[in-house]
Amino acid sequence: MFNKILIANRGEIAVRIVRACKEMDIKTVAVFSDADKESLHVKYADEAVNIGKPLSKKSYLNQDNIVRAAGETGAEAIHPGYGFLSENESFARVCEDNGLVFIGPSAESIAIAGNKSAARKTLIDLGVQVIPGGEGVISSKDEALNLAERVGYPVIIKASGGGGGRGMRIINDAPDLADGLRIASGEARAAFGNPDLYLEKYIEKPRHIEIQILGDNHGNYVHLGERECSIQKRYQKLIEESPSPFVDETLRRKMGETALLVARAIGYTNAGTMEFLVDKQKNFYFMEVNSRIQVEHPVTEMVTGIDLVQQQILIATGAELAFNQADIRQNGWAMECRINAEDPEENFMPSPGIIKQFILPGGPGVRVDTHIYEDYEVPPFYDSLICKLIVWGENRGMAIKRMQRALSEFWADGIKTTVPFHKKVFQNGRFIEGDINTHFLESIGNNL
Amino acid sequence: MNPGIYKILAPLAGTFYRAPSPDDPAFAEVGQKIDTGDIVCIIESMKVFTELRTEQGGVVRNILVEDEDAVMRNQEIMEIEIS
């Protein structure tokens, strides 16, 4: 087991990883930028190292400073969290070269998962259904125009370097393509340090359903069932749940088997997520491999009882999985609201600033993962996620009731949050019935 | 207060960028003539990029912040001499 882990991240996920480590008697090193001196992950970790200026590229994306901090503090492993360097193969290699264990898949697996065109070819060779699109990174506007004509509008452009809606644009017609490419490329560069984009046909009204997997270094694999993440705004997930109200036992088994087929084929280890789009006829199209822990991992933890971050650490030490597929059970229903510092009344405009009053929900079946507290200043330099509110219930109806109750207890003053938006969704008849798809929010417009 | 000067304010706190990417030329240089509706800079707040357009045409007299500087909401970032 590791004695000390450095957490190369910030915000709620850094807090989450500190918690996992503490329960395993592992010491933690937080890293922080000038803007995050007062952040909770810094306070909770055993040690903390300043790694630079607020801009991500000067701190949380600064590989040299992070590796140096690990060396100075004697950390043996680095947990990258999500975002930032988590899906950066060169960082995984740099860790290895410096004698540090990267808690995640191998650099080779990250490279395959990150190289969407290579991953796509592998998938097609395996007989896995994929979405029609280009074979590689877009090299010119004309190439993008030709490809879009071939697969038919609407099309979607996505960043090669990462997900989360950054560097992603839906294009309905040819005249919008050039602007879309330019803006998406800029966002992708800033978010992932990689401006590369790819393009594919946009499947209308699908559900976003993903399979969580775990693989150890000894060839053992399990999947932990699905998460449905269809409630999205600007391609950013806002509400997730596990299980999905749309997935029956047959579909779960098929999608789980496909996820593990892909994982085995690319030699994927550690925790990972295989993302699918599922259409009304329950056809599922493989979208991508997310080679990291995901924001929405807690809903899987709540229904399976498996601590995914601790599993990541155990796998990274070389341990074998302590359970097999038959041991995995989905018990009850879990739902998560991503509470962002955004103003739902002003088209979700970012709302950084000082939190004046903060009251957290609690009680039975409620979990809160957050890095904020009263008088904390939410900086404008990073993601707007300030809190994940997760509930568990015996079934979906009870989970919804519990989320309604938890949302009514949430109080944050000084900044705008998306809590009023979540309250409305959790009162919406279609949502309550489970009649959702990735266009749910657009389709109901202002009728929430 | 010069009535002939239009001041562009940051609509939200974030990071100021003069160009769409490090390899591209700046949207506006001091002395450059710009038209109403032209993009003059980008403000990045919480990973969202907002292109800022001038509501007045004229000549750029002053750019009050450096590229990649942090800006506060309503901070003055550019002065345009209205023409």
Short mmCIF file of C-alpha atoms in Angstrom, two decimals:
data_model
loop_
_atom_site.label_atom_id
_atom_site.label_comp_id
_atom_site.label_asym_id
_atom_site.label_seq_id
_atom_site.Cartn_x
_atom_site.Cartn_y
_atom_site.Cartn_z
CA MET A 1 0.00 0.00 0.00
CA PHE A 2 1.09 3.57 -0.64
CA ASN A 3 2.19 5.69 2.32
CA LYS A 4 1.50 9.00 0.63
CA ILE A 5 -0.49 10.13 -2.42
CA LEU A 6 -0.37 13.50 -4.14
CA ILE A 7 -3.70 14.71 -5.51
CA ALA A 8 -3.18 16.64 -8.75
CA ASN A 9 -6.55 18.36 -8.70
CA ARG A 10 -8.74 20.82 -6.82
CA GLY A 11 -12.35 21.29 -5.81
CA GLU A 12 -14.74 18.60 -4.69
CA ILE A 13 -12.88 15.72 -6.35
CA ALA A 14 -9.68 16.58 -4.48
CA VAL A 15 -11.69 16.50 -1.23
CA ARG A 16 -13.24 13.19 -2.32
CA ILE A 17 -9.81 11.63 -2.90
CA VAL A 18 -8.46 12.92 0.46
CA ARG A 19 -11.43 11.20 2.12
CA ALA A 20 -10.72 7.89 0.37
CA CYS A 21 -7.06 8.08 1.41
CA LYS A 22 -7.81 8.92 5.04
CA GLU A 23 -10.00 5.85 5.33
CA MET A 24 -7.11 3.77 3.98
CA ASP A 25 -4.51 5.36 6.32
CA ILE A 26 -2.71 6.96 3.39
CA LYS A 27 -1.18 10.43 3.87
CA THR A 28 -2.20 13.06 1.32
CA VAL A 29 -0.51 15.96 -0.42
CA ALA A 30 -2.74 18.65 -1.88
CA VAL A 31 -1.52 20.99 -4.61
CA PHE A 32 -3.08 24.39 -5.07
CA SER A 33 -2.87 27.54 -7.17
CA ASP A 34 -2.67 31.09 -5.79
CA ALA A 35 -6.46 31.25 -6.20
CA ASP A 36 -7.08 28.13 -4.08
CA LYS A 37 -5.13 28.83 -0.88
CA GLU A 38 -8.36 28.71 1.13
CA SER A 39 -9.88 25.73 -0.63
CA LEU A 40 -11.10 22.79 1.45
CA HIS A 41 -8.81 20.21 -0.16
CA VAL A 42 -5.84 22.24 1.11
CA LYS A 43 -7.24 22.25 4.64
CA TYR A 44 -8.11 18.54 4.66
CA ALA A 45 -4.86 17.16 3.21
CA ASP A 46 -1.89 16.36 5.44
CA GLU A 47 0.39 18.64 3.39
CA ALA A 48 -0.17 21.22 0.68
CA VAL A 49 2.13 22.64 -1.99
CA ASN A 50 1.57 25.82 -3.99
CA ILE A 51 2.10 24.98 -7.67
CA GLY A 52 1.59 28.33 -9.32
CA LYS A 53 -0.62 31.10 -10.58
CA PRO A 54 -4.42 30.82 -10.92
CA LEU A 55 -4.54 30.06 -14.67
CA SER A 56 -4.79 26.26 -15.05
CA LYS A 57 -1.88 26.08 -17.48
CA LYS A 58 0.36 27.67 -14.86
CA SER A 59 -0.74 25.44 -11.98
CA TYR A 60 -3.03 22.43 -12.34
CA LEU A 61 -1.79 21.72 -15.87
CA ASN A 62 1.86 22.41 -14.96
CA GLN A 63 3.33 18.92 -15.01
CA ASP A 64 6.83 19.98 -13.86
CA ASN A 65 5.54 21.76 -10.78
CA ILE A 66 3.28 18.85 -9.82
CA VAL A 67 6.00 16.23 -10.24
CA ARG A 68 8.41 18.45 -8.28
CA ALA A 69 5.83 18.74 -5.45
CA ALA A 70 5.56 14.95 -5.37
CA GLY A 71 9.33 14.63 -5.16
CA GLU A 72 9.67 17.22 -2.41
CA THR A 73 6.97 15.64 -0.26
CA GLY A 74 7.93 12.03 -0.86
CA ALA A 75 4.61 11.04 -2.42
CA GLU A 76 4.69 7.62 -4.11
CA ALA A 77 1.64 8.00 -6.32
CA ILE A 78 -0.42 10.70 -8.02
CA HIS A 79 -4.20 10.68 -8.28
CA PRO A 80 -5.22 12.99 -11.14
CA GLY A 81 -8.97 13.22 -10.35
CA TYR A 82 -11.00 14.25 -13.42
CA GLY A 83 -10.32 17.03 -15.91
CA PHE A 84 -6.90 18.75 -15.88
CA LEU A 85 -4.18 16.06 -16.42
CA SER A 86 -6.36 13.01 -15.81
CA GLU A 87 -6.54 11.98 -19.47
CA ASN A 88 -3.12 13.25 -20.47
CA GLU A 89 -0.94 10.34 -21.59
CA SER A 90 2.26 12.36 -21.42
CA PHE A 91 1.58 13.15 -17.77
CA ALA A 92 1.04 9.44 -17.04
CA ARG A 93 4.43 8.81 -18.70
CA VAL A 94 6.12 11.66 -16.82
CA CYS A 95 4.87 10.15 -13.55
CA GLU A 96 6.26 6.77 -14.52
CA ASP A 97 9.61 8.27 -15.58
CA ASN A 98 9.86 9.94 -12.18
CA GLY A 99 9.13 6.74 -10.26
CA LEU A 100 5.59 7.82 -9.37
CA VAL A 101 2.55 5.57 -9.76
CA PHE A 102 -0.16 7.24 -11.85
CA ILE A 103 -3.49 6.18 -10.33
CA GLY A 104 -5.39 5.43 -13.50
CA PRO A 105 -4.99 3.42 -16.68
CA SER A 106 -1.64 3.04 -18.41
CA ALA A 107 -0.34 5.83 -20.66
CA GLU A 108 -0.95 3.47 -23.60
CA SER A 109 -4.63 3.01 -22.66
CA ILE A 110 -5.08 6.74 -22.17
CA ALA A 111 -3.53 7.28 -25.58
CA ILE A 112 -5.89 4.79 -27.24
CA ALA A 113 -8.94 6.20 -25.43
CA GLY A 114 -7.86 9.78 -26.18
CA ASN A 115 -7.13 9.10 -29.82
CA LYS A 116 -10.77 8.96 -30.85
CA SER A 117 -10.01 7.88 -34.40
CA ALA A 118 -7.80 4.95 -33.32
CA ALA A 119 -10.35 3.97 -30.66
CA ARG A 120 -13.04 4.10 -33.32
CA LYS A 121 -11.18 1.78 -35.64
CA THR A 122 -10.64 -0.67 -32.77
CA LEU A 123 -14.36 -0.56 -32.00
CA ILE A 124 -15.40 -1.14 -35.60
CA ASP A 125 -12.96 -4.10 -35.78
CA LEU A 126 -14.57 -5.52 -32.63
CA GLY A 127 -18.01 -5.25 -34.20
CA VAL A 128 -19.17 -2.56 -31.77
CA GLN A 129 -21.71 -0.15 -33.22
CA VAL A 130 -20.43 3.45 -33.45
CA ILE A 131 -21.87 6.77 -34.59
CA PRO A 132 -21.20 7.66 -38.28
CA GLY A 133 -18.43 10.24 -38.56
CA GLY A 134 -14.88 11.03 -39.57
CA GLU A 135 -11.91 8.75 -39.13
CA GLY A 136 -9.67 11.30 -37.50
CA VAL A 137 -8.93 14.78 -36.25
CA ILE A 138 -10.28 17.60 -38.41
CA SER A 139 -7.37 19.09 -40.33
CA SER A 140 -9.19 21.83 -42.22
CA LYS A 141 -12.48 23.65 -42.52
CA ASP A 142 -13.05 22.19 -45.99
CA GLU A 143 -12.50 18.67 -44.74
CA ALA A 144 -15.04 19.32 -41.98
CA LEU A 145 -17.53 20.71 -44.52
CA ASN A 146 -17.16 17.67 -46.78
CA LEU A 147 -17.50 15.24 -43.92
CA ALA A 148 -20.58 17.03 -42.57
CA GLU A 149 -22.18 16.85 -46.03
CA ARG A 150 -21.45 13.13 -46.18
CA VAL A 151 -22.94 12.13 -42.77
CA GLY A 152 -25.67 14.77 -43.00
CA TYR A 153 -26.56 17.68 -40.71
CA PRO A 154 -26.95 18.11 -37.81
CA VAL A 155 -23.38 17.18 -36.88
CA ILE A 156 -21.45 17.51 -33.67
CA ILE A 157 -17.85 18.63 -33.20
CA LYS A 158 -16.01 17.43 -30.13
CA ALA A 159 -12.62 17.89 -28.52
CA SER A 160 -10.15 15.03 -28.90
CA GLY A 161 -8.49 15.86 -25.61
CA GLY A 162 -11.38 15.47 -23.17
CA GLY A 163 -15.10 15.67 -22.47
CA GLY A 164 -17.46 17.57 -20.20
CA GLY A 165 -18.93 19.69 -22.95
CA ARG A 166 -15.79 21.80 -23.41
CA GLY A 167 -14.82 22.20 -27.01
CA MET A 168 -18.13 20.75 -28.15
CA ARG A 169 -20.63 22.30 -30.58
CA ILE A 170 -23.72 21.07 -32.41
CA ILE A 171 -23.87 22.44 -35.94
CA ASN A 172 -27.21 22.51 -37.71
CA ASP A 173 -26.08 23.86 -41.03
CA ALA A 174 -22.99 24.53 -43.13
CA PRO A 175 -22.74 28.32 -42.55
CA ASP A 176 -22.31 27.77 -38.77
CA LEU A 177 -19.49 25.28 -39.12
CA ALA A 178 -16.51 27.66 -39.39
CA ASP A 179 -17.42 29.68 -36.27
CA GLY A 180 -18.19 26.48 -34.37
CA LEU A 181 -14.78 25.02 -35.21
CA ARG A 182 -12.98 28.19 -34.12
CA ILE A 183 -14.73 28.55 -30.75
CA ALA A 184 -14.66 24.82 -29.94
CA SER A 185 -10.96 24.66 -30.77
CA GLY A 186 -10.23 27.58 -28.41
CA GLU A 187 -12.22 26.00 -25.58
CA ALA A 188 -10.53 22.65 -26.16
CA ARG A 189 -7.07 24.24 -26.06
CA ALA A 190 -7.81 26.08 -22.81
CA ALA A 191 -9.49 23.14 -21.09
CA PHE A 192 -7.25 20.27 -22.20
CA GLY A 193 -4.15 21.89 -23.74
CA ASN A 194 -5.12 20.28 -27.04
CA PRO A 195 -7.11 22.13 -29.75
CA ASP A 196 -7.85 19.00 -31.85
CA LEU A 197 -11.46 18.36 -32.83
CA TYR A 198 -13.40 15.58 -34.53
CA LEU A 199 -16.80 15.48 -36.15
CA GLU A 200 -19.68 12.98 -36.28
CA LYS A 201 -23.37 12.68 -37.07
CA TYR A 202 -25.59 13.98 -34.32
CA ILE A 203 -28.17 11.41 -33.18
CA GLU A 204 -31.36 13.19 -32.16
CA LYS A 205 -33.13 12.60 -28.85
CA PRO A 206 -30.88 9.83 -27.59
CA ARG A 207 -30.33 8.88 -23.99
CA HIS A 208 -26.83 9.16 -22.58
CA ILE A 209 -26.14 5.92 -20.73
CA GLU A 210 -22.71 4.86 -19.57
CA ILE A 211 -21.19 1.77 -17.99
CA GLN A 212 -18.74 1.97 -15.11
CA ILE A 213 -15.99 -0.60 -15.27
CA LEU A 214 -13.08 -1.71 -13.10
CA GLY A 215 -10.12 -3.71 -14.36
CA ASP A 216 -7.09 -4.83 -12.36
CA ASN A 217 -3.55 -5.51 -13.61
CA HIS A 218 -4.22 -9.27 -13.65
CA GLY A 219 -6.89 -9.38 -16.35
CA ASN A 220 -9.93 -9.34 -14.04
CA TYR A 221 -12.81 -7.10 -15.07
CA VAL A 222 -16.22 -6.19 -13.70
CA HIS A 223 -18.82 -3.66 -14.71
CA LEU A 224 -20.85 -1.86 -12.07
CA GLY A 225 -23.97 -1.29 -14.12
CA GLU A 226 -25.12 1.87 -15.81
CA ARG A 227 -25.61 5.52 -15.08
CA GLU A 228 -28.08 7.58 -17.04
CA CYS A 229 -26.85 11.14 -17.64
CA SER A 230 -29.45 12.43 -20.10
CA ILE A 231 -30.20 15.68 -18.30
CA GLN A 232 -27.65 17.94 -19.96
CA LYS A 233 -27.28 21.59 -20.81
CA ARG A 234 -24.80 22.66 -23.48
CA TYR A 235 -23.61 19.07 -23.45
CA GLN A 236 -22.75 19.30 -19.77
CA LYS A 237 -24.30 16.68 -17.51
CA LEU A 238 -26.42 18.20 -14.74
CA ILE A 239 -28.34 15.27 -13.25
CA GLU A 240 -27.28 11.63 -13.18
CA GLU A 241 -28.84 8.48 -11.83
CA SER A 242 -28.17 4.79 -11.39
CA PRO A 243 -29.79 2.58 -12.46
CA SER A 244 -31.44 4.07 -15.57
CA PRO A 245 -35.25 3.97 -15.81
CA PHE A 246 -34.82 2.89 -19.46
CA VAL A 247 -32.44 -0.02 -19.00
CA ASP A 248 -33.82 -3.50 -18.45
CA GLU A 249 -31.82 -6.58 -17.46
CA THR A 250 -31.22 -7.60 -21.09
CA LEU A 251 -29.96 -4.20 -22.19
CA ARG A 252 -27.81 -3.91 -19.05
CA ARG A 253 -26.17 -7.24 -19.76
CA LYS A 254 -25.56 -6.39 -23.43
CA MET A 255 -24.12 -2.95 -22.67
CA GLY A 256 -22.04 -4.32 -19.79
CA GLU A 257 -20.61 -7.07 -22.00
CA THR A 258 -19.82 -4.56 -24.75
CA ALA A 259 -18.08 -2.26 -22.24
CA LEU A 260 -15.92 -5.11 -20.97
CA LEU A 261 -15.21 -6.34 -24.51
CA VAL A 262 -13.79 -2.91 -25.33
CA ALA A 263 -11.87 -2.68 -22.03
CA ARG A 264 -10.22 -6.05 -22.61
CA ALA A 265 -9.42 -5.25 -26.23
CA ILE A 266 -7.49 -2.11 -25.33
CA GLY A 267 -5.93 -3.59 -22.18
CA TYR A 268 -7.67 -0.99 -20.06
CA THR A 269 -6.99 -1.08 -16.33
CA ASN A 270 -8.25 0.85 -13.29
CA ALA A 271 -11.62 2.64 -13.22
CA GLY A 272 -13.13 3.73 -16.49
CA THR A 273 -16.40 4.60 -18.14
CA MET A 274 -17.72 3.49 -21.48
CA GLU A 275 -20.19 6.08 -22.78
CA PHE A 276 -23.06 5.13 -25.09
CA LEU A 277 -25.91 6.89 -26.82
CA VAL A 278 -29.07 4.79 -26.72
CA ASP A 279 -31.90 5.45 -29.15
CA LYS A 280 -35.63 4.81 -28.64
CA GLN A 281 -35.35 1.28 -30.04
CA LYS A 282 -32.65 0.50 -27.46
CA ASN A 283 -29.89 0.43 -30.07
CA PHE A 284 -26.75 1.58 -28.35
CA TYR A 285 -23.86 3.37 -30.03
CA PHE A 286 -20.46 3.47 -28.41
CA MET A 287 -19.39 7.08 -27.89
CA GLU A 288 -16.14 7.11 -26.01
CA VAL A 289 -13.95 5.78 -23.24
CA ASN A 290 -13.51 8.13 -20.31
CA SER A 291 -10.19 7.06 -18.87
CA ARG A 292 -10.65 8.60 -15.42
CA ILE A 293 -12.92 8.69 -12.41
CA GLN A 294 -16.07 10.60 -13.39
CA VAL A 295 -17.89 13.44 -11.68
CA GLU A 296 -20.99 11.26 -11.38
CA HIS A 297 -19.22 8.23 -9.86
CA PRO A 298 -21.07 8.59 -6.48
CA VAL A 299 -24.39 7.33 -7.87
CA THR A 300 -22.70 4.04 -8.73
CA GLU A 301 -21.09 3.94 -5.29
CA MET A 302 -24.46 4.51 -3.62
CA VAL A 303 -26.18 1.58 -5.36
CA THR A 304 -23.28 -0.89 -5.45
CA GLY A 305 -21.69 -0.06 -2.10
CA ILE A 306 -18.27 -0.06 -3.79
CA ASP A 307 -15.93 2.89 -3.15
CA LEU A 308 -14.59 3.57 -6.64
CA VAL A 309 -11.75 5.88 -5.57
CA GLN A 310 -10.48 3.32 -3.07
CA GLN A 311 -10.72 0.67 -5.79
CA GLN A 312 -8.61 2.91 -8.06
CA ILE A 313 -5.94 3.11 -5.37
CA LEU A 314 -6.02 -0.63 -4.66
CA ILE A 315 -5.73 -1.46 -8.36
CA ALA A 316 -2.81 0.97 -8.70
CA THR A 317 -0.93 -0.93 -5.95
CA GLY A 318 -1.28 -4.07 -8.04
CA ALA A 319 -4.02 -5.70 -5.96
CA GLU A 320 -6.50 -8.08 -7.57
CA LEU A 321 -10.18 -7.16 -7.55
CA ALA A 322 -11.76 -8.65 -4.43
CA PHE A 323 -15.07 -9.37 -6.20
CA ASN A 324 -16.34 -10.74 -9.49
CA GLN A 325 -19.31 -9.91 -11.72
CA ALA A 326 -21.72 -12.12 -9.79
CA ASP A 327 -20.94 -10.17 -6.61
CA ILE A 328 -22.05 -6.85 -8.11
CA ARG A 329 -25.59 -5.85 -7.11
CA GLN A 330 -27.47 -2.65 -7.80
CA ASN A 331 -29.38 -1.91 -4.63
CA GLY A 332 -32.06 0.78 -4.75
CA TRP A 333 -31.74 4.04 -6.70
CA ALA A 334 -29.27 6.92 -6.53
CA MET A 335 -29.52 10.38 -8.11
CA GLU A 336 -27.06 13.26 -8.28
CA CYS A 337 -27.54 16.98 -8.88
CA ARG A 338 -24.51 18.93 -9.95
CA ILE A 339 -24.83 22.27 -8.24
CA ASN A 340 -22.94 24.89 -10.23
CA ALA A 341 -22.09 28.51 -9.49
CA GLU A 342 -24.24 29.70 -12.38
CA ASP A 343 -27.35 31.82 -12.66
CA PRO A 344 -30.22 29.75 -14.11
CA GLU A 345 -32.22 32.99 -14.53
CA GLU A 346 -29.47 34.44 -16.76
CA ASN A 347 -28.89 31.58 -19.18
CA PHE A 348 -26.58 29.82 -16.70
CA MET A 349 -24.05 32.65 -16.73
CA PRO A 350 -21.05 31.90 -14.47
CA SER A 351 -21.45 33.34 -10.98
CA PRO A 352 -18.11 33.34 -9.16
CA GLY A 353 -17.79 35.21 -5.85
CA ILE A 354 -17.89 34.95 -2.08
CA ILE A 355 -20.36 32.58 -0.41
CA LYS A 356 -21.96 34.56 2.39
CA GLN A 357 -24.19 31.95 3.95
CA PHE A 358 -24.11 28.24 3.35
CA ILE A 359 -26.38 25.55 4.80
CA LEU A 360 -25.96 21.95 3.68
CA PRO A 361 -28.73 19.37 3.37
CA GLY A 362 -28.43 16.23 5.48
CA GLY A 363 -30.47 13.42 6.95
CA PRO A 364 -31.07 9.85 5.77
CA GLY A 365 -29.77 8.84 2.35
CA VAL A 366 -28.13 12.19 1.54
CA ARG A 367 -24.49 12.61 0.53
CA VAL A 368 -22.81 15.93 -0.21
CA ASP A 369 -19.45 16.14 -1.99
CA THR A 370 -18.20 19.72 -1.96
CA HIS A 371 -15.20 21.94 -1.37
CA ILE A 372 -17.10 25.08 -0.46
CA TYR A 373 -18.01 26.53 2.91
CA GLU A 374 -19.19 29.83 4.38
CA ASP A 375 -16.99 32.83 3.36
CA TYR A 376 -15.23 30.76 0.68
CA GLU A 377 -14.59 32.65 -2.54
CA VAL A 378 -15.49 30.67 -5.67
CA PRO A 379 -12.76 31.70 -8.14
CA PRO A 380 -13.60 32.41 -11.81
CA PHE A 381 -10.64 30.40 -13.10
CA TYR A 382 -12.02 26.87 -12.91
CA ASP A 383 -15.12 24.76 -13.40
CA SER A 384 -18.38 26.11 -11.97
CA LEU A 385 -19.16 22.87 -10.08
CA ILE A 386 -19.35 23.76 -6.38
CA CYS A 387 -21.28 20.87 -4.90
CA LYS A 388 -22.63 17.43 -5.75
CA LEU A 389 -25.84 16.54 -3.99
CA ILE A 390 -26.42 12.79 -4.06
CA VAL A 391 -29.36 10.88 -2.64
CA TRP A 392 -30.24 7.22 -2.28
CA GLY A 393 -33.76 5.74 -2.12
CA GLU A 394 -35.20 2.25 -2.26
CA ASN A 395 -36.64 3.04 -5.68
CA ARG A 396 -36.69 5.95 -8.14
CA GLY A 397 -39.81 7.50 -6.66
CA MET A 398 -38.29 7.56 -3.19
CA ALA A 399 -34.99 8.93 -4.51
CA ILE A 400 -36.91 11.76 -6.21
CA LYS A 401 -38.78 12.57 -2.99
CA ARG A 402 -35.53 12.60 -1.09
CA MET A 403 -33.83 14.87 -3.64
CA GLN A 404 -36.78 17.29 -3.49
CA ARG A 405 -36.39 17.37 0.29
CA ALA A 406 -32.57 17.77 0.15
CA LEU A 407 -32.80 20.58 -2.42
CA SER A 408 -35.28 22.42 -0.16
CA GLU A 409 -32.67 22.33 2.63
CA PHE A 410 -29.83 23.70 0.48
CA TRP A 411 -28.99 27.32 1.11
CA ALA A 412 -26.16 29.36 -0.41
CA ASP A 413 -26.08 33.15 -0.41
CA GLY A 414 -23.72 35.59 -2.13
CA ILE A 415 -23.49 33.68 -5.41
CA LYS A 416 -26.09 32.29 -7.76
CA THR A 417 -26.42 28.51 -7.94
CA THR A 418 -28.33 26.05 -10.09
CA VAL A 419 -30.40 24.82 -7.12
CA PRO A 420 -33.61 26.60 -8.32
CA PHE A 421 -33.16 24.86 -11.69
CA HIS A 422 -32.83 21.44 -10.05
CA LYS A 423 -35.92 22.08 -7.93
CA LYS A 424 -37.92 22.68 -11.11
CA VAL A 425 -36.61 19.57 -12.88
CA PHE A 426 -37.48 17.44 -9.85
CA GLN A 427 -41.06 18.74 -10.07
CA ASN A 428 -41.38 18.12 -13.81
CA GLY A 429 -43.89 15.41 -14.76
CA ARG A 430 -41.87 14.02 -17.66
CA PHE A 431 -38.72 13.85 -15.56
CA ILE A 432 -40.56 12.13 -12.70
CA GLU A 433 -41.87 9.54 -15.19
CA GLY A 434 -38.37 8.95 -16.51
CA ASP A 435 -39.30 10.25 -19.97
CA ILE A 436 -35.94 11.90 -20.65
CA ASN A 437 -33.33 12.24 -23.38
CA THR A 438 -30.32 14.47 -23.96
CA HIS A 439 -32.64 17.15 -25.43
CA PHE A 440 -34.99 17.11 -22.46
CA LEU A 441 -34.08 20.61 -21.32
CA GLU A 442 -34.30 22.15 -24.80
CA SER A 443 -37.61 20.42 -25.50
CA ILE A 444 -39.33 21.77 -22.40
CA GLY A 445 -37.74 25.22 -22.85
CA ASN A 446 -39.11 27.62 -20.29
CA ASN A 447 -41.89 25.25 -19.25
CA LEU A 448 -39.96 23.77 -16.37
CA MET B 1 -15.25 62.30 -17.88
CA ASN B 2 -14.76 62.54 -21.59
CA PRO B 3 -18.11 62.12 -23.40
CA GLY B 4 -16.24 61.04 -26.53
CA ILE B 5 -14.76 58.02 -24.79
CA TYR B 6 -16.67 54.74 -24.57
CA LYS B 7 -15.42 52.36 -21.90
CA ILE B 8 -15.81 48.64 -22.36
CA LEU B 9 -16.45 46.87 -19.06
CA ALA B 10 -15.99 43.20 -18.19
CA PRO B 11 -19.49 41.68 -17.98
CA LEU B 12 -18.28 39.08 -15.49
CA ALA B 13 -15.19 38.13 -13.49
CA GLY B 14 -12.70 36.02 -15.35
CA THR B 15 -9.56 35.98 -17.46
CA PHE B 16 -8.99 38.52 -20.22
CA TYR B 17 -7.73 37.32 -23.58
CA ARG B 18 -6.79 39.70 -26.40
CA ALA B 19 -6.79 37.00 -29.10
CA PRO B 20 -8.82 33.86 -29.88
CA SER B 21 -5.68 31.76 -29.31
CA PRO B 22 -2.00 32.41 -28.52
CA ASP B 23 -1.14 31.97 -32.23
CA ASP B 24 -3.75 34.40 -33.52
CA PRO B 25 -3.43 38.20 -33.82
CA ALA B 26 -5.15 40.33 -31.17
CA PHE B 27 -8.78 41.30 -31.84
CA ALA B 28 -7.89 44.97 -31.30
CA GLU B 29 -4.71 47.05 -31.04
CA VAL B 30 -4.31 50.57 -29.71
CA GLY B 31 -4.92 52.99 -32.59
CA GLN B 32 -7.02 50.49 -34.54
CA LYS B 33 -10.40 51.54 -35.90
CA ILE B 34 -13.26 49.25 -34.87
CA ASP B 35 -16.95 49.13 -35.79
CA THR B 36 -20.00 48.62 -33.61
CA GLY B 37 -20.44 44.89 -33.03
CA ASP B 38 -16.79 43.96 -33.59
CA ILE B 39 -15.31 41.44 -31.18
CA VAL B 40 -12.67 43.17 -29.06
CA CYS B 41 -11.64 40.48 -26.59
CA ILE B 42 -12.64 37.24 -24.86
CA ILE B 43 -13.43 36.85 -21.18
CA GLU B 44 -13.08 33.32 -19.85
CA SER B 45 -15.08 32.68 -16.72
CA MET B 46 -15.40 29.18 -15.26
CA LYS B 47 -14.19 27.63 -18.53
CA VAL B 48 -16.85 29.42 -20.59
CA PHE B 49 -15.58 31.78 -23.27
CA THR B 50 -17.55 34.95 -23.85
CA GLU B 51 -16.67 37.05 -26.87
CA LEU B 52 -17.09 40.69 -26.02
CA ARG B 53 -18.42 43.00 -28.74
CA THR B 54 -18.17 46.78 -28.69
CA GLU B 55 -21.43 48.69 -28.63
CA GLN B 56 -19.70 51.76 -30.10
CA GLY B 57 -17.49 52.14 -33.15
CA GLY B 58 -14.33 54.26 -32.99
CA VAL B 59 -10.62 54.10 -32.38
CA VAL B 60 -9.06 52.00 -29.62
CA ARG B 61 -7.34 54.52 -27.32
CA ASN B 62 -6.32 52.32 -24.43
CA ILE B 63 -6.26 48.66 -23.45
CA LEU B 64 -6.24 48.77 -19.67
CA VAL B 65 -5.41 45.13 -18.88
CA GLU B 66 -2.75 42.72 -20.05
CA ASP B 67 -3.47 39.51 -21.91
CA GLU B 68 -4.34 36.67 -19.46
CA ASP B 69 -4.94 39.13 -16.61
CA ALA B 70 -7.72 38.38 -14.13
CA VAL B 71 -10.53 40.93 -14.38
CA MET B 72 -13.33 41.77 -11.98
CA ARG B 73 -16.96 42.16 -12.99
CA ASN B 74 -17.49 45.71 -14.36
CA GLN B 75 -13.74 46.40 -14.48
CA GLU B 76 -12.79 48.84 -17.28
CA ILE B 77 -10.85 46.94 -19.88
CA MET B 78 -10.77 49.15 -22.97
CA GLU B 79 -11.30 52.79 -23.99
CA ILE B 80 -12.76 53.58 -27.39
CA GLU B 81 -12.72 57.11 -28.81
CA ILE B 82 -16.12 57.36 -30.45
CA SER B 83 -16.09 58.43 -34.09
#
